[in-house]
Short mmCIF file of C-alpha atoms in Angstrom, two decimals:
data_model
loop_
_atom_site.label_atom_id
_atom_site.label_comp_id
_atom_site.label_asym_id
_atom_site.label_seq_id
_atom_site.Cartn_x
_atom_site.Cartn_y
_atom_site.Cartn_z
CA LYS A 77 -62.95 31.17 -50.12
CA LYS A 78 -59.57 30.03 -48.75
CA ALA A 79 -59.81 32.49 -45.87
CA GLU A 80 -63.32 31.32 -45.10
CA ASN A 81 -62.21 27.68 -44.96
CA LYS A 82 -59.32 28.57 -42.62
CA SER A 83 -61.21 31.03 -40.41
CA GLU A 84 -61.58 30.79 -36.68
CA ASP A 85 -64.92 29.93 -35.09
CA ASN A 86 -65.54 33.56 -34.12
CA ILE A 87 -65.23 34.82 -37.71
CA ARG A 88 -68.17 34.58 -40.07
CA PHE A 89 -68.16 35.54 -43.74
CA CYS A 90 -71.25 37.13 -45.26
CA TYR A 91 -71.74 37.76 -48.97
CA ALA A 92 -74.30 40.51 -49.50
CA ASN A 93 -75.17 43.69 -51.35
CA ALA A 94 -73.28 46.49 -49.58
CA GLU A 95 -76.31 48.76 -50.03
CA GLU A 96 -78.41 46.31 -47.98
CA ILE A 97 -76.16 44.86 -45.28
CA PRO A 98 -78.11 42.03 -43.61
CA TYR A 99 -77.38 43.08 -40.02
CA ALA A 100 -79.37 45.06 -37.48
CA ASP A 101 -78.83 48.75 -36.81
CA GLY A 102 -75.85 49.32 -34.53
CA TYR A 103 -74.56 45.76 -34.85
CA PHE A 104 -70.84 46.47 -35.39
CA ASP A 105 -68.14 48.41 -33.54
CA ARG A 106 -65.98 48.84 -36.66
CA ALA A 107 -66.38 48.77 -40.45
CA SER A 108 -63.95 49.19 -43.32
CA VAL A 109 -63.80 49.31 -47.09
CA THR A 110 -60.55 49.01 -49.04
CA PHE A 111 -60.27 50.00 -52.70
CA GLY A 112 -63.98 49.41 -53.19
CA LEU A 113 -65.68 52.80 -53.32
CA HIS A 114 -63.93 53.89 -56.52
CA GLU A 115 -65.55 50.93 -58.32
CA MET A 116 -69.06 52.28 -57.66
CA PRO A 117 -71.08 55.10 -59.22
CA HIS A 118 -71.31 58.04 -56.81
CA PRO A 119 -74.94 57.46 -55.70
CA VAL A 120 -74.14 53.81 -54.90
CA ARG A 121 -70.95 54.75 -53.04
CA MET A 122 -72.95 57.18 -50.86
CA ASN A 123 -75.61 54.52 -50.19
CA VAL A 124 -72.86 52.10 -49.13
CA LEU A 125 -71.31 54.63 -46.74
CA ARG A 126 -74.73 55.40 -45.22
CA GLU A 127 -75.43 51.69 -44.88
CA MET A 128 -72.10 51.17 -43.14
CA ARG A 129 -73.10 53.93 -40.73
CA ARG A 130 -76.47 52.28 -40.11
CA VAL A 131 -74.88 49.00 -38.99
CA LEU A 132 -72.32 50.75 -36.77
CA LYS A 133 -72.99 51.38 -33.11
CA PRO A 134 -73.10 55.03 -31.99
CA GLY A 135 -69.48 56.09 -31.78
CA GLY A 136 -68.45 53.15 -34.00
CA LYS A 137 -65.48 53.68 -36.29
CA ILE A 138 -65.06 53.43 -40.06
CA ILE A 139 -61.81 53.15 -42.01
CA VAL A 140 -61.78 53.82 -45.76
CA LEU A 141 -58.72 53.22 -47.93
CA ASP A 142 -58.87 54.22 -51.58
CA TYR A 143 -57.32 56.36 -54.28
CA ALA A 144 -56.36 59.99 -53.74
CA HIS A 145 -55.59 62.65 -56.31
CA PRO A 146 -51.78 62.92 -56.55
CA LYS A 147 -49.98 66.27 -56.51
CA ARG A 148 -46.47 65.45 -57.81
CA THR A 149 -45.86 65.62 -61.56
CA LEU A 150 -44.58 62.05 -62.00
CA ALA A 151 -47.35 60.60 -59.86
CA VAL A 152 -49.95 62.64 -61.76
CA LEU A 153 -48.73 61.27 -65.10
CA LEU A 154 -48.64 57.67 -63.88
CA PHE A 155 -52.02 58.06 -62.24
CA LYS A 156 -53.61 59.43 -65.42
CA VAL A 157 -52.53 56.28 -67.25
CA TRP A 158 -53.82 54.12 -64.40
CA MET A 159 -57.19 55.90 -64.44
CA LEU A 160 -57.60 54.96 -68.11
CA VAL A 161 -57.41 51.33 -67.00
CA GLU A 162 -59.65 51.83 -63.96
CA GLY A 163 -62.61 53.40 -65.74
CA GLU A 164 -65.18 56.13 -65.28
CA THR A 165 -66.21 55.43 -61.69
CA ALA A 166 -62.59 55.71 -60.52
CA ARG A 167 -62.08 58.93 -62.46
CA ASP A 168 -65.23 60.34 -60.85
CA PHE A 169 -64.07 59.15 -57.43
CA ILE A 170 -60.74 60.99 -57.47
CA LYS A 171 -62.42 64.24 -58.51
CA ARG A 172 -64.35 64.15 -55.24
CA ASP A 173 -63.15 64.61 -51.67
CA LEU A 174 -63.27 61.35 -49.72
CA SER A 175 -63.48 63.13 -46.36
CA SER A 176 -66.50 65.12 -47.57
CA MET A 177 -68.20 61.95 -48.78
CA ILE A 178 -67.67 60.35 -45.39
CA GLU A 179 -69.02 63.44 -43.62
CA ASP A 180 -72.01 63.59 -45.99
CA ALA A 181 -72.81 60.01 -44.98
CA GLY A 182 -73.08 61.13 -41.34
CA PHE A 183 -69.61 60.41 -39.96
CA ASP A 184 -67.24 62.75 -38.17
CA VAL A 185 -63.80 62.53 -39.81
CA ILE A 186 -61.29 61.85 -37.04
CA GLU A 187 -58.14 61.06 -39.01
CA GLN A 188 -56.82 61.14 -42.55
CA ASN A 189 -53.48 60.36 -44.15
CA VAL A 190 -52.09 60.03 -47.66
CA TYR A 191 -49.45 57.58 -48.82
CA TRP A 192 -47.40 56.57 -51.82
CA MET A 193 -46.88 59.92 -53.54
CA ASN A 194 -50.36 61.04 -52.45
CA THR A 195 -52.09 58.37 -54.56
CA ILE A 196 -53.64 56.47 -51.63
CA ARG A 197 -55.74 57.97 -48.86
CA ILE A 198 -56.92 56.49 -45.58
CA VAL A 199 -59.74 58.27 -43.78
CA GLY A 200 -61.02 57.31 -40.36
CA GLY A 201 -64.44 58.36 -39.20
CA GLU A 202 -66.74 57.98 -36.25
CA ASN A 203 -70.48 57.36 -36.36
CA ALA A 204 -71.93 60.75 -35.43
CA ASP A 205 -75.05 59.13 -33.89
CA GLN A 206 -74.62 59.34 -30.13
#
């Protein structure tokens, strides 16, 4: 709400169901979701990714930042405790491959990186519709 009250004239906030984004096909050049997909059941998360693709122009870009499955022993232990707090959808999320989910939604993965002891992943994709 604070950001909305301080926003510039060329920024508009829209509150909507991410499975039914109220914009026309191909409306946006870019779309992103940050630490949101792990909160959703898998079918919903796939619907959201497909809906993001629908509202992107051909060649439009997507950036997704969310949890990754850590590899180091200490990070694995800390992450297991954190996943108890997060809940079932997050535990399901980290068992899956984010890049594959993005590809299954119709994007070409163009970049991916992991950070903070491999617990956070950023994946960039491009709308495969040309």
